mmCIF file of C-alpha atoms and ligand atoms in Angstrom:
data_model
loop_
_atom_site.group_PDB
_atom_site.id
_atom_site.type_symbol
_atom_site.label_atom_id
_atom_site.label_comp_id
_atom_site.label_asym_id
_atom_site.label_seq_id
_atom_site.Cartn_x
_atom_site.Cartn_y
_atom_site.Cartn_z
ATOM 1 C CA UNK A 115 41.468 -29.147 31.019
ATOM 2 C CA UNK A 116 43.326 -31.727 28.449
ATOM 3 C CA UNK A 117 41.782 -34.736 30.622
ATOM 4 C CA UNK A 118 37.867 -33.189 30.554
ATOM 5 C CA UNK A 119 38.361 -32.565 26.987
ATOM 6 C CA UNK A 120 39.358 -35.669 26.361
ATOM 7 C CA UNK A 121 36.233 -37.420 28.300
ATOM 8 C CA UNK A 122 33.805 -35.272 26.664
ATOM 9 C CA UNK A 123 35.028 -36.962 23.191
ATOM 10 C CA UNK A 124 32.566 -39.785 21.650
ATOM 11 C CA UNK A 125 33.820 -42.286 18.845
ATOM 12 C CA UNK A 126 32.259 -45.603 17.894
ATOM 13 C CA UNK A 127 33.301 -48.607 18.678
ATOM 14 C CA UNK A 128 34.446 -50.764 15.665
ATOM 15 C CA UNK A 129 31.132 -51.618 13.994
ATOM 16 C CA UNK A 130 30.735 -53.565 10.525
ATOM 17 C CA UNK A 131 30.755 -51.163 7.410
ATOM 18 C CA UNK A 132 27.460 -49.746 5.898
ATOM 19 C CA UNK A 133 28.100 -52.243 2.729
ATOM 20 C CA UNK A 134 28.359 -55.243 5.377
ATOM 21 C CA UNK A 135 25.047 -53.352 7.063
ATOM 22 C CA UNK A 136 22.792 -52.966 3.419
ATOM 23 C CA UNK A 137 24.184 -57.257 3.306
ATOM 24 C CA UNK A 138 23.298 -57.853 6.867
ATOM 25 C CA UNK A 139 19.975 -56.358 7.183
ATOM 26 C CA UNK A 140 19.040 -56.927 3.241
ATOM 27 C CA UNK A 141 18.938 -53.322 2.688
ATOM 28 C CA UNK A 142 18.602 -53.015 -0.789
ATOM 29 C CA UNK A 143 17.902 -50.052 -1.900
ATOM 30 C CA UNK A 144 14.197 -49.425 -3.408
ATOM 31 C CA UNK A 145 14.110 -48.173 -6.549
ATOM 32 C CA UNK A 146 10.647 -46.724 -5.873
ATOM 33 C CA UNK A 147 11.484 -45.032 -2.753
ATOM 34 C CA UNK A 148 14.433 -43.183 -4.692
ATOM 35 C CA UNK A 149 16.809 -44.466 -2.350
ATOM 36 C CA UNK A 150 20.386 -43.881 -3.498
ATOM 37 C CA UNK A 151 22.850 -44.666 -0.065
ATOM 38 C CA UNK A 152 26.714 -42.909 0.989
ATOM 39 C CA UNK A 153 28.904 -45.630 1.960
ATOM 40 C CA UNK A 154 31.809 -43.920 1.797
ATOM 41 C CA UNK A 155 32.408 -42.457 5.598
ATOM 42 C CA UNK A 156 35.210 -40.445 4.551
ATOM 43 C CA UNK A 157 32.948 -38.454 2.280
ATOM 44 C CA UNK A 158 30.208 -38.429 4.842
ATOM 45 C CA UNK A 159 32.207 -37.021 7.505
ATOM 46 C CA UNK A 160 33.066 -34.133 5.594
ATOM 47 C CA UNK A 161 29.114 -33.714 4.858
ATOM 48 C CA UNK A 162 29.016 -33.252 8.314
ATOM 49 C CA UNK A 163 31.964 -31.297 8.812
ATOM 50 C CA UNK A 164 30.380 -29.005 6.430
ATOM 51 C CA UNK A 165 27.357 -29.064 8.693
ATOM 52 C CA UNK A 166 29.485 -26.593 11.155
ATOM 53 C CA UNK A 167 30.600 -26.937 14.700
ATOM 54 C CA UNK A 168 28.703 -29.860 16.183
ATOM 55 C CA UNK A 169 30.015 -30.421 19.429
ATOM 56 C CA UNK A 170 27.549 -30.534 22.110
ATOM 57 C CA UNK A 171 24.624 -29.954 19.748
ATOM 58 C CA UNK A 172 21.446 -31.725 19.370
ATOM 59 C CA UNK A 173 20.834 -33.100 15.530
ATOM 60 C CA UNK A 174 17.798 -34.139 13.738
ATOM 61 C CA UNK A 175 18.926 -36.286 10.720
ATOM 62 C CA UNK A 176 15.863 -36.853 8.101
ATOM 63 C CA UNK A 177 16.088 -40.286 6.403
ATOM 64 C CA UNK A 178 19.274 -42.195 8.112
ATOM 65 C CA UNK A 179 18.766 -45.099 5.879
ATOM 66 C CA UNK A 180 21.538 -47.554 6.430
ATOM 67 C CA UNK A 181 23.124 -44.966 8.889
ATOM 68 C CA UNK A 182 26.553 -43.383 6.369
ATOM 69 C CA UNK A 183 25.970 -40.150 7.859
ATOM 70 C CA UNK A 184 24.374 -40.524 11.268
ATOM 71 C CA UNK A 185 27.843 -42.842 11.995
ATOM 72 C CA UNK A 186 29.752 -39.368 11.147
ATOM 73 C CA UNK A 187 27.092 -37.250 13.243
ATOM 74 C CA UNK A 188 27.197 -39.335 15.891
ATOM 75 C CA UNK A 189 31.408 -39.483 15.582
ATOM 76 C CA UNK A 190 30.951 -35.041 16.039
ATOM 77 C CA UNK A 191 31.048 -35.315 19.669
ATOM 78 C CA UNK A 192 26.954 -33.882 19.416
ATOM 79 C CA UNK A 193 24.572 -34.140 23.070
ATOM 80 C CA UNK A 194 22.213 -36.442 20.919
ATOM 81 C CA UNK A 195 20.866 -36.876 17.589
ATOM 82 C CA UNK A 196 17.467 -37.874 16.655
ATOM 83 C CA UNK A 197 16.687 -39.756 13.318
ATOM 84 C CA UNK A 198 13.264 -40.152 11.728
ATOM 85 C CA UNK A 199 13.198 -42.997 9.105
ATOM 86 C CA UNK A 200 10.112 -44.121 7.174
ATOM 87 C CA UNK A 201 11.397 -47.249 6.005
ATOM 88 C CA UNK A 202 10.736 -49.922 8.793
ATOM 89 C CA UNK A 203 13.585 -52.104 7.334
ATOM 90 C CA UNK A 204 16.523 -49.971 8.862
ATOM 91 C CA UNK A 205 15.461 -49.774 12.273
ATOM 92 C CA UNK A 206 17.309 -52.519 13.164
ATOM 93 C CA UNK A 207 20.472 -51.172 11.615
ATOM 94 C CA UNK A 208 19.978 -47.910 13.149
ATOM 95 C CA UNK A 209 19.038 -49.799 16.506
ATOM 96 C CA UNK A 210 22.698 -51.518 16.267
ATOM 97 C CA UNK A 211 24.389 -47.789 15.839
ATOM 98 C CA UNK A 212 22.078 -47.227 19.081
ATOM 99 C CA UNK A 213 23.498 -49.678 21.080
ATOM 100 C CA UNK A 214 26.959 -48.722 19.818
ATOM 101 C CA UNK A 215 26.190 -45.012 21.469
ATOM 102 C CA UNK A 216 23.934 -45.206 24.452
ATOM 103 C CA UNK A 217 22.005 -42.618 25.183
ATOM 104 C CA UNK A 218 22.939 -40.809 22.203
ATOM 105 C CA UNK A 219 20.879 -42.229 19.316
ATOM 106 C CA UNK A 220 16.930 -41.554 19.213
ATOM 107 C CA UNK A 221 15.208 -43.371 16.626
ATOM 108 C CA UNK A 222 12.246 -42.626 15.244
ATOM 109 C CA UNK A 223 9.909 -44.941 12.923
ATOM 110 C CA UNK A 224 7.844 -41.610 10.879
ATOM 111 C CA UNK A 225 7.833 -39.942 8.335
ATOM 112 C CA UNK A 226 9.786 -36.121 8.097
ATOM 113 C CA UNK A 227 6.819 -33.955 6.750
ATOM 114 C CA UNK A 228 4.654 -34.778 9.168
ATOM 115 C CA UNK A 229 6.781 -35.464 12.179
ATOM 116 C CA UNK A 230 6.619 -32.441 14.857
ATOM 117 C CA UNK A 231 10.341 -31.593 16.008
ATOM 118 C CA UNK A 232 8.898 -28.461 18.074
ATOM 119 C CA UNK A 233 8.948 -30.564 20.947
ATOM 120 C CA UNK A 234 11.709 -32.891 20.542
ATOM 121 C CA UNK A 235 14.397 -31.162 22.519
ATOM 122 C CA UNK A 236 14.809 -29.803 25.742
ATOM 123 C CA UNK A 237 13.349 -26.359 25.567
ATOM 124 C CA UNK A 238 16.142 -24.900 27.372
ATOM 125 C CA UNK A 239 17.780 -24.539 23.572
ATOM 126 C CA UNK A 240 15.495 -22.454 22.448
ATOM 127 C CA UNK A 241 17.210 -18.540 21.077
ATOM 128 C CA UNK A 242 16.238 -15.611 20.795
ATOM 129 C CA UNK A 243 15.832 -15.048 16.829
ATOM 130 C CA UNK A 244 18.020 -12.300 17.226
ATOM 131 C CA UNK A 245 20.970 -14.602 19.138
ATOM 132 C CA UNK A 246 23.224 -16.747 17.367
ATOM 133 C CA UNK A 247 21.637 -19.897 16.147
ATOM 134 C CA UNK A 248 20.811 -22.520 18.425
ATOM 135 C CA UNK A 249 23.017 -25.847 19.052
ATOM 136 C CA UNK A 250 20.153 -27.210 16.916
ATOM 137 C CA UNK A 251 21.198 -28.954 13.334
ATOM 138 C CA UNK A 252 18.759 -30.180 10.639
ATOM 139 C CA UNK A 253 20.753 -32.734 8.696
ATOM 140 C CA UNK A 254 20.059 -35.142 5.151
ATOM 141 C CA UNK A 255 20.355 -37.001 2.344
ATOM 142 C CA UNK A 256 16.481 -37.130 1.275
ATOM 143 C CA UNK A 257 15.016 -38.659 -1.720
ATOM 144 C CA UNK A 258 14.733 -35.235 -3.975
ATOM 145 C CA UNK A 259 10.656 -36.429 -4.816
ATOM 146 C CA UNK A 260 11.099 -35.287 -0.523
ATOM 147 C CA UNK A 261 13.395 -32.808 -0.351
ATOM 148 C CA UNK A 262 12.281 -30.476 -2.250
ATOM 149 C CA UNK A 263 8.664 -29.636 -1.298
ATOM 150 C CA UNK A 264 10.059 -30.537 2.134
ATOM 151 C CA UNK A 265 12.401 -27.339 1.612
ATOM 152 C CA UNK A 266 9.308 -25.535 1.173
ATOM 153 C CA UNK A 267 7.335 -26.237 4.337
ATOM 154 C CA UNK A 268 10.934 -25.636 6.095
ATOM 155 C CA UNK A 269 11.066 -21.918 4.747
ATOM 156 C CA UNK A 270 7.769 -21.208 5.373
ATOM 157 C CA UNK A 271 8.569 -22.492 9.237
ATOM 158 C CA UNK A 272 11.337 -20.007 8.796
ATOM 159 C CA UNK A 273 8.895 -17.279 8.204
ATOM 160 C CA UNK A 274 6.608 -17.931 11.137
ATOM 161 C CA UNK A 275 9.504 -19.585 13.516
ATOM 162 C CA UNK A 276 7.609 -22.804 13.530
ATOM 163 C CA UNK A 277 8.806 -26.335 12.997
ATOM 164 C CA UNK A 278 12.423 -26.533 13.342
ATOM 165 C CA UNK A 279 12.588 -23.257 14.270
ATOM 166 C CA UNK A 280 11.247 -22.618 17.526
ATOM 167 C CA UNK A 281 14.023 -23.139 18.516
ATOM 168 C CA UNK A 282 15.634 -20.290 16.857
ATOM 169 C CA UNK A 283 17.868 -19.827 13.665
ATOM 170 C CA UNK A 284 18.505 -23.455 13.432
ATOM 171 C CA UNK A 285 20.434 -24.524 10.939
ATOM 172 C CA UNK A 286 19.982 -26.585 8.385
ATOM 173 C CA UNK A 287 22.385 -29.245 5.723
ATOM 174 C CA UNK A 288 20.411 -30.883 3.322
ATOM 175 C CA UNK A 289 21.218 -32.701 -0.251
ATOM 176 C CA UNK A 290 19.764 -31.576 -3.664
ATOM 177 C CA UNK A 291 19.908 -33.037 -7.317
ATOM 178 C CA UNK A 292 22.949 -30.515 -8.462
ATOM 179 C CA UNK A 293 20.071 -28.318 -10.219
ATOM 180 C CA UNK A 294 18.097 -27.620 -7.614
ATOM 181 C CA UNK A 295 20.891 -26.738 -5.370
ATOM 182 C CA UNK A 296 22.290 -24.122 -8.120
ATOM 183 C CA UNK A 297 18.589 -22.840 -8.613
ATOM 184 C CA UNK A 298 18.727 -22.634 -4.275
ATOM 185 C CA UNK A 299 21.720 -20.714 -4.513
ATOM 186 C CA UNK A 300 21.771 -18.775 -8.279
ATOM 187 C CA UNK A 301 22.356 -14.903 -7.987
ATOM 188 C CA UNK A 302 19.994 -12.463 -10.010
ATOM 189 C CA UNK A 303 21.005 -12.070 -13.205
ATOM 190 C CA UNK A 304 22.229 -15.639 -13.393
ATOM 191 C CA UNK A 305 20.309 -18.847 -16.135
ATOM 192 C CA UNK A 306 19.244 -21.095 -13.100
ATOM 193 C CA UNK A 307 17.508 -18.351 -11.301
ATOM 194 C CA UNK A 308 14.499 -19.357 -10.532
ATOM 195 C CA UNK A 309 11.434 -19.342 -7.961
ATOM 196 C CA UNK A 310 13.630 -21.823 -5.125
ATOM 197 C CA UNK A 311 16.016 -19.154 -5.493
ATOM 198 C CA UNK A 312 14.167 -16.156 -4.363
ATOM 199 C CA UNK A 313 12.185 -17.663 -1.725
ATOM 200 C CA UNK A 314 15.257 -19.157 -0.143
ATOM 201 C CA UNK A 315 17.353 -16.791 -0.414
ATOM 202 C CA UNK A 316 14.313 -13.641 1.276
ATOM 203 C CA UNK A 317 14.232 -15.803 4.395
ATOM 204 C CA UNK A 318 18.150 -17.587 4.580
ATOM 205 C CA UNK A 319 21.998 -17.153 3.782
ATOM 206 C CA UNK A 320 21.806 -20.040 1.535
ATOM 207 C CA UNK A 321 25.255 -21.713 0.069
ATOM 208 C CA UNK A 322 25.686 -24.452 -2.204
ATOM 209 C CA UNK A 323 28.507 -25.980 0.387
ATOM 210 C CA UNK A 324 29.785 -29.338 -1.813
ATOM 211 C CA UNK A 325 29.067 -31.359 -4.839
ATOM 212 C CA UNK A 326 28.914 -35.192 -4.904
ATOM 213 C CA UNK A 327 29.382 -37.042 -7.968
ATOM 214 C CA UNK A 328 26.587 -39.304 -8.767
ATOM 215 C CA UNK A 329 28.924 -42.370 -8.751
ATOM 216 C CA UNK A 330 29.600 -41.495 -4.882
ATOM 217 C CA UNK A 331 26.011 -43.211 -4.001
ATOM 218 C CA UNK A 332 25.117 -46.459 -4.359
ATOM 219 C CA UNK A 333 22.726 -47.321 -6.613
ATOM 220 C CA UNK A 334 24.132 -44.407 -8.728
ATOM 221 C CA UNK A 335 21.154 -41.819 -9.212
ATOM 222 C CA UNK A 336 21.189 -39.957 -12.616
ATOM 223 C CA UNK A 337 22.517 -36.656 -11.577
ATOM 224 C CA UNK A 338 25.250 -35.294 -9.285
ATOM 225 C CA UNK A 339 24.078 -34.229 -6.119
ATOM 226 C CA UNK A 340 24.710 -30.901 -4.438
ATOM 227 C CA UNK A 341 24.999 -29.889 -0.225
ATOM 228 C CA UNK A 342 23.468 -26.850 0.308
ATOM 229 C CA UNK A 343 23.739 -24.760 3.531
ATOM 230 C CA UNK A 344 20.994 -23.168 5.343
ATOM 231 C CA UNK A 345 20.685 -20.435 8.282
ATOM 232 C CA UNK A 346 18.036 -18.051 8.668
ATOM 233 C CA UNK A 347 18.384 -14.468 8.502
ATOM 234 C CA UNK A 348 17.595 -12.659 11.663
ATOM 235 C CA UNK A 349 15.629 -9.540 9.873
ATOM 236 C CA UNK A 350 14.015 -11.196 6.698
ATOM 237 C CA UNK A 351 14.761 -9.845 3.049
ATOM 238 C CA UNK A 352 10.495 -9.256 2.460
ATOM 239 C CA UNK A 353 8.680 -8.452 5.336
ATOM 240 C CA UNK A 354 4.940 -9.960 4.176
ATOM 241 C CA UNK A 355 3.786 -13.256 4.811
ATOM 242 C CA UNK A 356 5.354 -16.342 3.323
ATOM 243 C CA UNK A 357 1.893 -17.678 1.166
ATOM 244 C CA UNK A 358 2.020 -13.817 -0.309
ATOM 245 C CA UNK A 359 5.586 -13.735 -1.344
ATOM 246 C CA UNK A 360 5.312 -17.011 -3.074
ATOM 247 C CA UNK A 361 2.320 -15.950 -4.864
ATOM 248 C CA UNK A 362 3.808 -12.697 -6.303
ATOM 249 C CA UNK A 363 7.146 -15.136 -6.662
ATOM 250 C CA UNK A 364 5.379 -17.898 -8.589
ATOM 251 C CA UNK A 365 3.357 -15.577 -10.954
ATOM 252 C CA UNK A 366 6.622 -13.437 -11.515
ATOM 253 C CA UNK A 367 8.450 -16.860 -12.913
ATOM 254 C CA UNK A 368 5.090 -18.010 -14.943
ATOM 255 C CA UNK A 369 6.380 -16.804 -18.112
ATOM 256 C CA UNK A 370 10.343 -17.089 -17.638
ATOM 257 C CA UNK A 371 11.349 -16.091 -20.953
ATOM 258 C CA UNK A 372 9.067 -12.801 -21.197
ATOM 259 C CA UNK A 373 9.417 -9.477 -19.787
ATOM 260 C CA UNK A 374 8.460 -9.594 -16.207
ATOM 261 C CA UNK A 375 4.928 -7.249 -16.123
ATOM 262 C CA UNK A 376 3.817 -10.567 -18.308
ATOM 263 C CA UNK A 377 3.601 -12.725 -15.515
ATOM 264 C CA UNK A 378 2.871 -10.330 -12.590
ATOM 265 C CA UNK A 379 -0.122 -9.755 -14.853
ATOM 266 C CA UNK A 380 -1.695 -12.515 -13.726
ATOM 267 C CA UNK A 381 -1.863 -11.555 -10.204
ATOM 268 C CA UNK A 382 -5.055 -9.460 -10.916
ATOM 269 C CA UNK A 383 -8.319 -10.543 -12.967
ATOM 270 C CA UNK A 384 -8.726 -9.939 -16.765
ATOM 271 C CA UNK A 385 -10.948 -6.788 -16.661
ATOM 272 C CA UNK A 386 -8.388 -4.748 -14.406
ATOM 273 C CA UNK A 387 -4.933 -6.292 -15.804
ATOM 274 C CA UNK A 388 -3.498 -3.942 -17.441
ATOM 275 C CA UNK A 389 -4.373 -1.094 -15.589
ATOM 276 C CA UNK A 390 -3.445 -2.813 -12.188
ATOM 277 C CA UNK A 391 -0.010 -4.024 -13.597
ATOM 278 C CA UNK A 392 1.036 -0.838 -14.779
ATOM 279 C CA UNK A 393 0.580 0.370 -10.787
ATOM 280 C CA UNK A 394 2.073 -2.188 -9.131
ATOM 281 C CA UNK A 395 5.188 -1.689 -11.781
ATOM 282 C CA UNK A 396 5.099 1.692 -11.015
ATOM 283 C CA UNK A 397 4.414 2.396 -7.574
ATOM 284 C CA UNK A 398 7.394 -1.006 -6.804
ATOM 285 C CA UNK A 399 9.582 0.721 -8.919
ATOM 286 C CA UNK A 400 11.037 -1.956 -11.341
ATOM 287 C CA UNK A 401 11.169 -1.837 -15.089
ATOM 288 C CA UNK A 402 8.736 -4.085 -16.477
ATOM 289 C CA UNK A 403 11.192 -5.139 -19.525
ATOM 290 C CA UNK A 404 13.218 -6.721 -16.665
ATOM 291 C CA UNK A 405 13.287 -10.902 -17.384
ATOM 292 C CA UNK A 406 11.628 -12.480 -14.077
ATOM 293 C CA UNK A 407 16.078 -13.856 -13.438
ATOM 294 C CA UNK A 408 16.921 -10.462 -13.604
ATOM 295 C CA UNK A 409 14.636 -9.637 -10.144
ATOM 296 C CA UNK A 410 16.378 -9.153 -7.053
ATOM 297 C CA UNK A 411 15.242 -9.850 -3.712
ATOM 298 C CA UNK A 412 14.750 -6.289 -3.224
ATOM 299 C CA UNK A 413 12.379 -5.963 -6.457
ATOM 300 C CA UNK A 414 10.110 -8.442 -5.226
ATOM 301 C CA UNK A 415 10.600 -7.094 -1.579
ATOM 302 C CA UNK A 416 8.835 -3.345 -3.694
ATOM 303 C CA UNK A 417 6.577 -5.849 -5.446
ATOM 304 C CA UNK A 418 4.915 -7.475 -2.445
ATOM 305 C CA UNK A 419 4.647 -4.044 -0.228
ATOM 306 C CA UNK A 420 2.809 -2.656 -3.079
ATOM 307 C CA UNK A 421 0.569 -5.774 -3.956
ATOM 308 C CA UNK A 422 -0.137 -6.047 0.018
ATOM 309 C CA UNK A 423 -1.420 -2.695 -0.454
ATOM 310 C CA UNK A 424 -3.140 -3.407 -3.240
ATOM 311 C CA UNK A 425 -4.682 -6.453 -1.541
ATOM 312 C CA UNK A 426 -5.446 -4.532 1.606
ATOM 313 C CA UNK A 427 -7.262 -1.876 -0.794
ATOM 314 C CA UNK A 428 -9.268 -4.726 -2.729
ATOM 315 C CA UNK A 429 -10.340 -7.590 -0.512
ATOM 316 C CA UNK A 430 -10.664 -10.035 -2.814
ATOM 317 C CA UNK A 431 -7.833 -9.768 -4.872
ATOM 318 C CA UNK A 432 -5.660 -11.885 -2.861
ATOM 319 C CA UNK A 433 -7.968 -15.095 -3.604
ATOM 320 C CA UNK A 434 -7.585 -14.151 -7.042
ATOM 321 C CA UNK A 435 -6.038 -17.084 -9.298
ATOM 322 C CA UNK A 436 -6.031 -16.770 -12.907
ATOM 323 C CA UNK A 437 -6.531 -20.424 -13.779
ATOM 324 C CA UNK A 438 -9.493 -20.465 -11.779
ATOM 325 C CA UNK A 439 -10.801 -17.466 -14.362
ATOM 326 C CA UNK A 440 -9.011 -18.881 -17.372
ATOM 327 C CA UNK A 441 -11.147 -21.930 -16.573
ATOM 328 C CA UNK A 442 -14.648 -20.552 -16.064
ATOM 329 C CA UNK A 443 -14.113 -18.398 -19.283
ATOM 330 C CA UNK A 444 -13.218 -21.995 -21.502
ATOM 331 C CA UNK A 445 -16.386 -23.213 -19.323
ATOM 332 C CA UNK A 446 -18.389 -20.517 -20.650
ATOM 333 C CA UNK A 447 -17.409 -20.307 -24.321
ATOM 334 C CA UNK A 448 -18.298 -24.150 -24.157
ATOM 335 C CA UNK A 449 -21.585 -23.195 -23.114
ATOM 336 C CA UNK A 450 -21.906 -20.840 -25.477
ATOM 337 C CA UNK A 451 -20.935 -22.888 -28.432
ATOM 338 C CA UNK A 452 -23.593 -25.576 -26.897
ATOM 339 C CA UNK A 453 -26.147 -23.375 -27.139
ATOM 340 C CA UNK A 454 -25.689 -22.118 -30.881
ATOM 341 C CA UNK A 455 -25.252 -25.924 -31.779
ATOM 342 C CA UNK A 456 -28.629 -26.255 -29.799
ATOM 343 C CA UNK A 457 -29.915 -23.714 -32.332
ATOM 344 C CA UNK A 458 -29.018 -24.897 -35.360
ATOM 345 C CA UNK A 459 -30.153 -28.343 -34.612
HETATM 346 N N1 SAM B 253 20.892 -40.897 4.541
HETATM 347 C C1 SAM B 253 21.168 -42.180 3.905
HETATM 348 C C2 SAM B 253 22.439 -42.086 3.089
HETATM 349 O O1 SAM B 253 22.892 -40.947 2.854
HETATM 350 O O2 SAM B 253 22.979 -43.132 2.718
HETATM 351 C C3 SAM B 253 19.993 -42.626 3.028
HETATM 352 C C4 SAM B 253 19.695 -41.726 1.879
HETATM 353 S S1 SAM B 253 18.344 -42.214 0.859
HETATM 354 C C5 SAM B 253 18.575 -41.100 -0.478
HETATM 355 C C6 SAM B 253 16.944 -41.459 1.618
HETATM 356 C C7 SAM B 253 16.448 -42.069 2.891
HETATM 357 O O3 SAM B 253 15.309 -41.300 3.319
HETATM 358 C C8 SAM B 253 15.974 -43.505 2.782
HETATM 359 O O4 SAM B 253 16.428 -44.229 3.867
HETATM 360 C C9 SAM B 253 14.452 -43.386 2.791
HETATM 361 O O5 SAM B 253 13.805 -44.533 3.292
HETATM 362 C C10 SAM B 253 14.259 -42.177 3.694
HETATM 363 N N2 SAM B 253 13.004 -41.464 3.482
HETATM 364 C C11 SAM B 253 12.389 -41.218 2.297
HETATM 365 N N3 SAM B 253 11.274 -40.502 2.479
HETATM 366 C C12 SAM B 253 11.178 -40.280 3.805
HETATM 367 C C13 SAM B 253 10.233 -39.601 4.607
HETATM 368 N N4 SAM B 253 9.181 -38.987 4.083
HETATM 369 N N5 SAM B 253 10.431 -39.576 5.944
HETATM 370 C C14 SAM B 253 11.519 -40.200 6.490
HETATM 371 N N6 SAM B 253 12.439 -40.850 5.768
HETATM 372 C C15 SAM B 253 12.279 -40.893 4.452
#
């Protein structure tokens, strides 16, 4: 048992440090690309430790760069680990790390938000949504310009088991400037609650898993950066469909500092506002003196079952946006001023 144990364990080979790697390769970092890199493996190991029990499992790391953290995947004992990188110059680093771990390394030369990872592992991984989660990790240290609307598209796969998740509850380690990983993570109630927050939290058990001083990267970005921890929820918090939530989500957050029946407001045109807010308000259930951070999951989970109702009841109040009308009424009182100007003249 000791002896198969033992043969099933993968470490690299000796291999030249990522510093000697960034020299090697002339990896320096681009300023424009937002690239900030972990050299320190200690500190990347325990990113990956954090990641959960990777033994046997198959990883996709986003952005490997000069390779700090796919080293310490690729040190977890996983079946294989996939990489997609969008800067051409570290392929060949990431090609050396290959060679270092046949068979184990894939390397892709893409880019994350449009790269299809439905199809990049052996199907037989694929979960119920009801089992555990699969042996399937999502892993990275993303530019934040990336990983934030990259979050986005993730948790609406998440809500329609696409993308990463066909293959079931996969789970998912990803870096965030610090704010954005206390906005992820902030309870109701709390200052950094935001719109992230509710629309991770309806659809994942989210945790803000480790903080990493700014000075830990090299170049040094501006902010500390925080590790935050995703894994679906089997039964989601709002059961409505992702693009509706986050409508009823954004317009609830418009005006932060007012009372909540402010922004909800603007989910319905100018003639009907009122009237239309007091219902939803009513028939939800939630005070509309509550501050948009003061929502729980399970006010907005009232909120959208009654505006899906509402929407069912009046087809085209979904489409409604109030820019749009905000817009066309400044377009009109232009026209009208034209015209009286006309008549003067
Ligand atoms: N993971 C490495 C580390 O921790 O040292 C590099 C981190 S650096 C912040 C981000 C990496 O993501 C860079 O290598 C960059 O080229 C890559 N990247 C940026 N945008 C990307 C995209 N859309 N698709 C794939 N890789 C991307």
């Amino acid at each position: 048992m000791a002896a198969s144990r033992k043969l099933s364990t993968f470490r690299l080979p000796p291999l030249p440090t990522i510093r000697e790697i960034i020299k090697l390769f002339r990896l320096q970092a681009a300023k424009q690309l937002s690239q900030n890199f972990l050299l320190d493996l200690k500190l990347t190991d325990k990113i990956v430790r954090k990641a959960g029990n990777l033994t046997n499992a198959y990883v996709y790391e986003v952005g490997p760069g000069p390779g700090g953290i796919t080293r310490s995947i690729l040190n977890a004992n996983v079946a294989e680990l996939l990489v997609v990188e969008k800067d051409s110059r570290f392929i060949p680093g990431l090609q050396m790390l290959s060679d270092a771990a046949p068979g184990k390394l894939r390397i892709v030369h893409g880019d994350v938000l449009t790269f299809k990872i439905e199809r990049a592992f052996p199907g037989s991984l694929k979960r119920q949504w009801e089992d555990d989660p699969p042996n399937v990790h999502v892993i990275g240290n993303l530019p934040f310009n990336v990983s934030t609307p990259l979050i986005i598209k993730w948790l609406e796969n998440v809500s329609c088991r696409g993308g990463p998740f066909v293959y079931g509850r996969t789970q998912m380690t990803l870096t965030f400037q610090k704010e954005v990983a206390e906005r992820l993570t902030a309870n109701t109630g709390s200052k950094q609650r935001s719109r992230l927050s509710v629309m991770a939290q309806y659809l994942c058990n989210v945790q803000h898993i480790l903080t990493i001083p700014g000075q830990a990267f090299v170049p040094k970005p501006e902010v500390d950066v925080g590790v935050v921890h995703f894994t679906p929820l089997v039964q989601p918090r709002i059961e409505q469909p992702f693009k509706l939530v986050e409508k009823v989500v954004q317009n609830a957050f418009q005006f932060r500092r007012k009372y909540c029946y402010r922004g909800l407001g603007m989910l319905f045109p100018e003639v009907q506002r009122v009237e239309s807010t007091g219902k939803l308000l009513e028939l939800a259930d939630v005070d509309p003196t509550l501050r948009p951070s003061q929502l729980s999951v399970s006010h907005f989970k009232s909120l959208c079952d009654v505006y899906r109702k509402m929407c069912d009841e009046d087809p085209h109040l979904f489409a409604y946006n109030f820019r749009e009308e905000l817009k066309q009424n400044k377009s009109k009182a232009q026209e009208k001023d034209d015209d009286k100007e006309r008549d003067r003249l």
